Amino acid sequence: GAGVSQSPSNKVTEKGKDVELRCDPISGHTALYWYRQSLGQGLEFLIYFQGNSAPDKSGLPSDRFSAERTGGSVSTLTIQRTQQEDSAVYLCASSFAISTDEQFFGPGTRLTVL
Amino acid sequence: QKEVEQDPGPLSVPEGAIVSLNCTYSNSAFQYFMWYRQYSRKGPELLMYTYSSGNKEDGRFTAQVDKSSKYISLFIRDSQPSDSATYLCATLSGSARQLTFGSGTQLTVLP
């Protein structure tokens, strides 16, 4: 069956521009997670959704980062006024529920801010 | 101190060797422990999942958790070149059940 998909796979942008990253979770998965993987910080949790709701935004690195999820499915992570330190691979994962269920990861979006 | 610490590697072994990958964690409340494998330019994939202390075996892979010493291990027997990847230990925590990862160990198995 179809796994988690993310688009674009690569994004190169100039400092100060806004970017939108998209995640399509596995059909029927109510829980969706965003993580960021960078050389300096490793793989770190950003935000999660239970359905369309994101109860805790404290993992987002700054107020330039926001995320939404619509229809209990697709999620977008938006970074405004990108900075060079935002360069990283942004990974999305989904699971059947917020529980101890396995999280399935997408291939990631590699963001480079010049 | 990071919540999950992992041996940095990189690690290079000959084909057929036994590989030992290790992590320590700081929070005694952690109950669920995972090992993920990540190939270059791919997302992590779950390899092993254990609850509390003990051993779990799956083919050539054995995951071991020692809660008394807060130590997590992954053993790979008869390692193959296809095992070459980055291995990440992780725990589940928080109300969101988010994953907290170690820094990853890059493994190369030489033919």
PDB file of C-alpha atoms in Angstrom:
ATOM      1  CA  GLY A   1       0.000   0.000   0.000  1.00  0.00           C
ATOM      2  CA  ALA A   2       0.958   3.648  -0.264  1.00  0.00           C
ATOM      3  CA  GLY A   3       3.270   4.963   2.409  1.00  0.00           C
ATOM      4  CA  VAL A   4       3.776   8.482   3.700  1.00  0.00           C
ATOM      5  CA  SER A   5       4.627  10.856   0.890  1.00  0.00           C
ATOM      6  CA  GLN A   6       6.233  14.281   1.105  1.00  0.00           C
ATOM      7  CA  SER A   7       6.712  17.037  -1.416  1.00  0.00           C
ATOM      8  CA  PRO A   8       8.840  18.548  -2.684  1.00  0.00           C
ATOM      9  CA  SER A   9      11.695  16.100  -2.185  1.00  0.00           C
ATOM     10  CA  ASN A  10      14.189  18.964  -2.466  1.00  0.00           C
ATOM     11  CA  LYS A  11      13.731  22.685  -2.019  1.00  0.00           C
ATOM     12  CA  VAL A  12      16.347  25.356  -2.481  1.00  0.00           C
ATOM     13  CA  THR A  13      15.327  28.844  -1.446  1.00  0.00           C
ATOM     14  CA  GLU A  14      16.855  32.189  -0.723  1.00  0.00           C
ATOM     15  CA  LYS A  15      17.159  33.572   2.758  1.00  0.00           C
ATOM     16  CA  GLY A  16      14.052  35.537   3.698  1.00  0.00           C
ATOM     17  CA  LYS A  17      11.638  33.637   1.445  1.00  0.00           C
ATOM     18  CA  ASP A  18       8.698  31.591   2.723  1.00  0.00           C
ATOM     19  CA  VAL A  19       8.456  27.851   2.035  1.00  0.00           C
ATOM     20  CA  GLU A  20       5.677  25.288   2.318  1.00  0.00           C
ATOM     21  CA  LEU A  21       6.349  21.610   2.858  1.00  0.00           C
ATOM     22  CA  ARG A  22       3.634  19.043   2.310  1.00  0.00           C
ATOM     23  CA  CYS A  23       2.951  15.670   3.918  1.00  0.00           C
ATOM     24  CA  ASP A  24       0.426  13.039   2.819  1.00  0.00           C
ATOM     25  CA  PRO A  25       0.039  10.484   5.619  1.00  0.00           C
ATOM     26  CA  ILE A  26      -1.024   6.891   5.270  1.00  0.00           C
ATOM     27  CA  SER A  27      -4.779   6.689   4.722  1.00  0.00           C
ATOM     28  CA  GLY A  28      -6.636   6.171   7.984  1.00  0.00           C
ATOM     29  CA  HIS A  29      -3.794   7.363  10.212  1.00  0.00           C
ATOM     30  CA  THR A  30      -5.130   9.949  12.642  1.00  0.00           C
ATOM     31  CA  ALA A  31      -1.783  10.928  14.148  1.00  0.00           C
ATOM     32  CA  LEU A  32       0.771  12.928  12.181  1.00  0.00           C
ATOM     33  CA  TYR A  33       4.202  14.107  13.300  1.00  0.00           C
ATOM     34  CA  TRP A  34       6.796  16.508  11.923  1.00  0.00           C
ATOM     35  CA  TYR A  35      10.476  16.035  12.731  1.00  0.00           C
ATOM     36  CA  ARG A  36      13.600  17.825  11.579  1.00  0.00           C
ATOM     37  CA  GLN A  37      16.960  16.181  10.912  1.00  0.00           C
ATOM     38  CA  SER A  38      20.079  18.324  10.780  1.00  0.00           C
ATOM     39  CA  LEU A  39      23.785  17.639  11.157  1.00  0.00           C
ATOM     40  CA  GLY A  40      24.125  19.607  14.356  1.00  0.00           C
ATOM     41  CA  GLN A  41      20.906  18.629  16.140  1.00  0.00           C
ATOM     42  CA  GLY A  42      20.168  15.130  14.899  1.00  0.00           C
ATOM     43  CA  LEU A  43      16.530  14.120  14.527  1.00  0.00           C
ATOM     44  CA  GLU A  44      14.234  16.310  16.637  1.00  0.00           C
ATOM     45  CA  PHE A  45      10.481  16.445  17.144  1.00  0.00           C
ATOM     46  CA  LEU A  46       8.661  19.578  15.998  1.00  0.00           C
ATOM     47  CA  ILE A  47       4.887  19.156  16.269  1.00  0.00           C
ATOM     48  CA  TYR A  48       2.130  16.567  16.150  1.00  0.00           C
ATOM     49  CA  PHE A  49      -1.494  16.448  15.055  1.00  0.00           C
ATOM     50  CA  GLN A  50      -4.313  14.380  16.458  1.00  0.00           C
ATOM     51  CA  GLY A  51      -6.846  14.711  13.698  1.00  0.00           C
ATOM     52  CA  ASN A  52      -6.702  18.364  12.651  1.00  0.00           C
ATOM     53  CA  SER A  53      -5.666  19.588  16.083  1.00  0.00           C
ATOM     54  CA  ALA A  54      -2.130  20.466  17.189  1.00  0.00           C
ATOM     55  CA  PRO A  55      -2.391  20.714  20.991  1.00  0.00           C
ATOM     56  CA  ASP A  56       1.242  21.594  21.632  1.00  0.00           C
ATOM     57  CA  LYS A  57       3.336  23.864  19.444  1.00  0.00           C
ATOM     58  CA  SER A  58       6.231  24.211  21.890  1.00  0.00           C
ATOM     59  CA  GLY A  59       8.547  22.016  19.803  1.00  0.00           C
ATOM     60  CA  LEU A  60       8.547  24.450  16.890  1.00  0.00           C
ATOM     61  CA  PRO A  61      11.961  26.236  16.786  1.00  0.00           C
ATOM     62  CA  SER A  62      10.569  29.749  16.389  1.00  0.00           C
ATOM     63  CA  ASP A  63       7.409  31.670  15.576  1.00  0.00           C
ATOM     64  CA  ARG A  64       8.453  31.619  11.914  1.00  0.00           C
ATOM     65  CA  PHE A  65       7.344  27.983  11.865  1.00  0.00           C
ATOM     66  CA  SER A  66       3.696  26.993  11.625  1.00  0.00           C
ATOM     67  CA  ALA A  67       1.799  23.875  10.620  1.00  0.00           C
ATOM     68  CA  GLU A  68      -1.719  22.937   9.786  1.00  0.00           C
ATOM     69  CA  ARG A  69      -3.652  19.847   8.869  1.00  0.00           C
ATOM     70  CA  THR A  70      -6.924  19.775   7.018  1.00  0.00           C
ATOM     71  CA  GLY A  71      -9.536  17.062   6.633  1.00  0.00           C
ATOM     72  CA  GLY A  72      -7.588  14.824   8.977  1.00  0.00           C
ATOM     73  CA  SER A  73      -5.208  14.088   6.143  1.00  0.00           C
ATOM     74  CA  VAL A  74      -2.701  16.367   4.378  1.00  0.00           C
ATOM     75  CA  SER A  75      -0.465  18.559   6.507  1.00  0.00           C
ATOM     76  CA  THR A  76       1.674  21.529   5.550  1.00  0.00           C
ATOM     77  CA  LEU A  77       4.635  22.911   7.450  1.00  0.00           C
ATOM     78  CA  THR A  78       5.290  26.561   6.624  1.00  0.00           C
ATOM     79  CA  ILE A  79       8.518  28.384   7.363  1.00  0.00           C
ATOM     80  CA  GLN A  80       8.367  32.149   6.969  1.00  0.00           C
ATOM     81  CA  ARG A  81      11.384  34.381   6.325  1.00  0.00           C
ATOM     82  CA  THR A  82      13.709  31.384   6.048  1.00  0.00           C
ATOM     83  CA  GLN A  83      17.155  31.539   7.613  1.00  0.00           C
ATOM     84  CA  GLN A  84      20.256  29.498   6.804  1.00  0.00           C
ATOM     85  CA  GLU A  85      19.904  27.585  10.073  1.00  0.00           C
ATOM     86  CA  ASP A  86      16.563  26.253   8.790  1.00  0.00           C
ATOM     87  CA  SER A  87      18.472  24.103   6.286  1.00  0.00           C
ATOM     88  CA  ALA A  88      17.697  20.500   7.192  1.00  0.00           C
ATOM     89  CA  VAL A  89      15.668  17.473   6.169  1.00  0.00           C
ATOM     90  CA  TYR A  90      12.071  17.785   7.300  1.00  0.00           C
ATOM     91  CA  LEU A  91      10.474  14.416   7.973  1.00  0.00           C
ATOM     92  CA  CYS A  92       6.824  13.592   8.386  1.00  0.00           C
ATOM     93  CA  ALA A  93       5.529  10.462  10.105  1.00  0.00           C
ATOM     94  CA  SER A  94       2.065   9.072  10.680  1.00  0.00           C
ATOM     95  CA  SER A  95       0.589   6.436  12.937  1.00  0.00           C
ATOM     96  CA  PHE A  96      -2.819   4.911  13.449  1.00  0.00           C
ATOM     97  CA  ALA A  97      -3.323   6.868  16.675  1.00  0.00           C
ATOM     98  CA  ILE A  98      -1.510   8.829  19.371  1.00  0.00           C
ATOM     99  CA  SER A  99      -0.322   5.755  21.200  1.00  0.00           C
ATOM    100  CA  THR A 100       2.522   3.340  21.140  1.00  0.00           C
ATOM    101  CA  ASP A 101       1.726   2.459  17.542  1.00  0.00           C
ATOM    102  CA  GLU A 102       4.547   2.428  15.032  1.00  0.00           C
ATOM    103  CA  GLN A 103       5.254   5.720  13.320  1.00  0.00           C
ATOM    104  CA  PHE A 104       5.847   5.391   9.584  1.00  0.00           C
ATOM    105  CA  PHE A 105       8.143   7.976   8.066  1.00  0.00           C
ATOM    106  CA  GLY A 106       8.097   9.650   4.702  1.00  0.00           C
ATOM    107  CA  PRO A 107      11.270  10.203   2.650  1.00  0.00           C
ATOM    108  CA  GLY A 108      11.617  13.789   3.819  1.00  0.00           C
ATOM    109  CA  THR A 109      12.025  17.180   2.190  1.00  0.00           C
ATOM    110  CA  ARG A 110      15.602  18.422   1.975  1.00  0.00           C
ATOM    111  CA  LEU A 111      15.516  22.194   2.483  1.00  0.00           C
ATOM    112  CA  THR A 112      18.516  24.319   1.593  1.00  0.00           C
ATOM    113  CA  VAL A 113      18.454  28.017   2.418  1.00  0.00           C
ATOM    114  CA  LEU A 114      21.074  30.007   0.546  1.00  0.00           C
TER     115      LEU A 114
ATOM    116  CA  GLN B   1      22.661  16.258  28.735  1.00  0.00           C
ATOM    117  CA  LYS B   2      20.583  14.797  25.910  1.00  0.00           C
ATOM    118  CA  GLU B   3      17.801  12.424  26.909  1.00  0.00           C
ATOM    119  CA  VAL B   4      19.160   9.710  24.600  1.00  0.00           C
ATOM    120  CA  GLU B   5      22.883   9.375  23.944  1.00  0.00           C
ATOM    121  CA  GLN B   6      24.279   7.149  21.235  1.00  0.00           C
ATOM    122  CA  ASP B   7      27.773   6.006  20.372  1.00  0.00           C
ATOM    123  CA  PRO B   8      28.751   8.369  17.552  1.00  0.00           C
ATOM    124  CA  GLY B   9      30.566   5.943  15.249  1.00  0.00           C
ATOM    125  CA  PRO B  10      31.118   5.670  12.347  1.00  0.00           C
ATOM    126  CA  LEU B  11      31.541   1.933  12.532  1.00  0.00           C
ATOM    127  CA  SER B  12      33.090  -0.207   9.804  1.00  0.00           C
ATOM    128  CA  VAL B  13      33.082  -4.022   9.990  1.00  0.00           C
ATOM    129  CA  PRO B  14      33.785  -6.919   7.618  1.00  0.00           C
ATOM    130  CA  GLU B  15      30.908  -8.954   6.237  1.00  0.00           C
ATOM    131  CA  GLY B  16      29.822 -11.679   8.643  1.00  0.00           C
ATOM    132  CA  ALA B  17      30.893  -9.809  11.775  1.00  0.00           C
ATOM    133  CA  ILE B  18      28.687  -9.341  14.828  1.00  0.00           C
ATOM    134  CA  VAL B  19      27.790  -5.683  15.267  1.00  0.00           C
ATOM    135  CA  SER B  20      26.922  -4.096  18.600  1.00  0.00           C
ATOM    136  CA  LEU B  21      25.211  -0.696  18.677  1.00  0.00           C
ATOM    137  CA  ASN B  22      24.526   1.044  21.975  1.00  0.00           C
ATOM    138  CA  CYS B  23      22.589   3.882  23.556  1.00  0.00           C
ATOM    139  CA  THR B  24      21.971   5.214  27.030  1.00  0.00           C
ATOM    140  CA  TYR B  25      19.004   7.228  28.224  1.00  0.00           C
ATOM    141  CA  SER B  26      18.464   9.490  31.194  1.00  0.00           C
ATOM    142  CA  ASN B  27      14.749   9.269  32.041  1.00  0.00           C
ATOM    143  CA  SER B  28      13.833   6.180  34.050  1.00  0.00           C
ATOM    144  CA  ALA B  29      10.178   6.693  33.068  1.00  0.00           C
ATOM    145  CA  PHE B  30      10.871   5.658  29.477  1.00  0.00           C
ATOM    146  CA  GLN B  31       9.182   2.342  28.735  1.00  0.00           C
ATOM    147  CA  TYR B  32       9.223   1.946  24.951  1.00  0.00           C
ATOM    148  CA  PHE B  33      12.434   1.606  23.005  1.00  0.00           C
ATOM    149  CA  MET B  34      12.982   1.416  19.288  1.00  0.00           C
ATOM    150  CA  TRP B  35      15.717   0.945  16.768  1.00  0.00           C
ATOM    151  CA  TYR B  36      15.292   2.611  13.402  1.00  0.00           C
ATOM    152  CA  ARG B  37      17.375   2.042  10.304  1.00  0.00           C
ATOM    153  CA  GLN B  38      17.895   4.885   7.862  1.00  0.00           C
ATOM    154  CA  TYR B  39      19.406   4.459   4.434  1.00  0.00           C
ATOM    155  CA  SER B  40      20.939   7.464   2.710  1.00  0.00           C
ATOM    156  CA  ARG B  41      18.338   9.943   1.446  1.00  0.00           C
ATOM    157  CA  LYS B  42      15.469   7.895   2.924  1.00  0.00           C
ATOM    158  CA  GLY B  43      13.240   8.235   5.973  1.00  0.00           C
ATOM    159  CA  PRO B  44      13.866   6.071   9.049  1.00  0.00           C
ATOM    160  CA  GLU B  45      12.181   2.675   9.132  1.00  0.00           C
ATOM    161  CA  LEU B  46      11.361   0.743  12.281  1.00  0.00           C
ATOM    162  CA  LEU B  47      13.613  -2.226  12.842  1.00  0.00           C
ATOM    163  CA  MET B  48      12.935  -3.341  16.411  1.00  0.00           C
ATOM    164  CA  TYR B  49      10.453  -2.285  19.103  1.00  0.00           C
ATOM    165  CA  THR B  50      10.715  -3.383  22.726  1.00  0.00           C
ATOM    166  CA  TYR B  51       8.775  -2.635  25.861  1.00  0.00           C
ATOM    167  CA  SER B  52      10.498  -2.378  29.260  1.00  0.00           C
ATOM    168  CA  SER B  53      13.490  -4.623  29.978  1.00  0.00           C
ATOM    169  CA  GLY B  54      14.569  -7.771  28.243  1.00  0.00           C
ATOM    170  CA  ASN B  55      15.581  -9.133  24.880  1.00  0.00           C
ATOM    171  CA  LYS B  56      13.742  -9.326  21.589  1.00  0.00           C
ATOM    172  CA  GLU B  57      14.995 -11.275  18.608  1.00  0.00           C
ATOM    173  CA  ASP B  58      14.016 -10.976  14.946  1.00  0.00           C
ATOM    174  CA  GLY B  59      16.124 -12.940  12.519  1.00  0.00           C
ATOM    175  CA  ARG B  60      19.677 -11.642  12.654  1.00  0.00           C
ATOM    176  CA  PHE B  61      18.705  -8.735  14.914  1.00  0.00           C
ATOM    177  CA  THR B  62      18.475  -8.735  18.715  1.00  0.00           C
ATOM    178  CA  ALA B  63      17.379  -5.723  20.748  1.00  0.00           C
ATOM    179  CA  GLN B  64      18.267  -5.598  24.423  1.00  0.00           C
ATOM    180  CA  VAL B  65      17.059  -3.199  27.119  1.00  0.00           C
ATOM    181  CA  ASP B  66      18.551  -2.994  30.593  1.00  0.00           C
ATOM    182  CA  LYS B  67      16.419  -0.542  32.568  1.00  0.00           C
ATOM    183  CA  SER B  68      18.590  -0.837  35.685  1.00  0.00           C
ATOM    184  CA  SER B  69      21.500   0.744  33.822  1.00  0.00           C
ATOM    185  CA  LYS B  70      19.381   2.678  31.294  1.00  0.00           C
ATOM    186  CA  TYR B  71      21.178   0.941  28.450  1.00  0.00           C
ATOM    187  CA  ILE B  72      19.807  -0.055  25.029  1.00  0.00           C
ATOM    188  CA  SER B  73      21.625  -2.324  22.595  1.00  0.00           C
ATOM    189  CA  LEU B  74      21.126  -3.693  19.116  1.00  0.00           C
ATOM    190  CA  PHE B  75      23.086  -6.705  17.930  1.00  0.00           C
ATOM    191  CA  ILE B  76      23.359  -7.697  14.292  1.00  0.00           C
ATOM    192  CA  ARG B  77      24.616 -11.205  13.597  1.00  0.00           C
ATOM    193  CA  ASP B  78      26.205 -12.277  10.315  1.00  0.00           C
ATOM    194  CA  SER B  79      26.244  -8.670   9.109  1.00  0.00           C
ATOM    195  CA  GLN B  80      25.711  -8.080   5.394  1.00  0.00           C
ATOM    196  CA  PRO B  81      26.696  -5.177   3.106  1.00  0.00           C
ATOM    197  CA  SER B  82      22.963  -4.433   2.818  1.00  0.00           C
ATOM    198  CA  ASP B  83      22.979  -3.630   6.559  1.00  0.00           C
ATOM    199  CA  SER B  84      25.092  -0.555   5.801  1.00  0.00           C
ATOM    200  CA  ALA B  85      22.975   2.350   7.029  1.00  0.00           C
ATOM    201  CA  THR B  86      22.559   4.732   9.938  1.00  0.00           C
ATOM    202  CA  TYR B  87      21.007   3.143  13.015  1.00  0.00           C
ATOM    203  CA  LEU B  88      19.022   5.331  15.390  1.00  0.00           C
ATOM    204  CA  CYS B  89      17.849   4.368  18.843  1.00  0.00           C
ATOM    205  CA  ALA B  90      14.703   6.090  20.083  1.00  0.00           C
ATOM    206  CA  THR B  91      12.242   6.226  22.939  1.00  0.00           C
ATOM    207  CA  LEU B  92       8.581   7.198  23.075  1.00  0.00           C
ATOM    208  CA  SER B  93       7.669   9.961  25.465  1.00  0.00           C
ATOM    209  CA  GLY B  94       5.295  12.799  26.123  1.00  0.00           C
ATOM    210  CA  SER B  95       1.559  13.131  25.706  1.00  0.00           C
ATOM    211  CA  ALA B  96       2.085  13.083  21.945  1.00  0.00           C
ATOM    212  CA  ARG B  97       4.066   9.862  22.114  1.00  0.00           C
ATOM    213  CA  GLN B  98       6.743  11.599  20.100  1.00  0.00           C
ATOM    214  CA  LEU B  99      10.035   9.914  19.375  1.00  0.00           C
ATOM    215  CA  THR B 100      13.232  11.107  21.033  1.00  0.00           C
ATOM    216  CA  PHE B 101      16.189   9.918  18.994  1.00  0.00           C
ATOM    217  CA  GLY B 102      19.839   9.307  19.625  1.00  0.00           C
ATOM    218  CA  SER B 103      22.261  10.947  17.241  1.00  0.00           C
ATOM    219  CA  GLY B 104      22.634   7.823  15.101  1.00  0.00           C
ATOM    220  CA  THR B 105      25.529   5.498  14.310  1.00  0.00           C
ATOM    221  CA  GLN B 106      26.624   5.120  10.697  1.00  0.00           C
ATOM    222  CA  LEU B 107      27.462   1.479   9.980  1.00  0.00           C
ATOM    223  CA  THR B 108      29.381   0.217   6.958  1.00  0.00           C
ATOM    224  CA  VAL B 109      29.660  -3.519   6.332  1.00  0.00           C
ATOM    225  CA  LEU B 110      32.502  -4.230   3.940  1.00  0.00           C
ATOM    226  CA  PRO B 111      32.147  -7.137   1.483  1.00  0.00           C
TER     227      PRO B 111
END
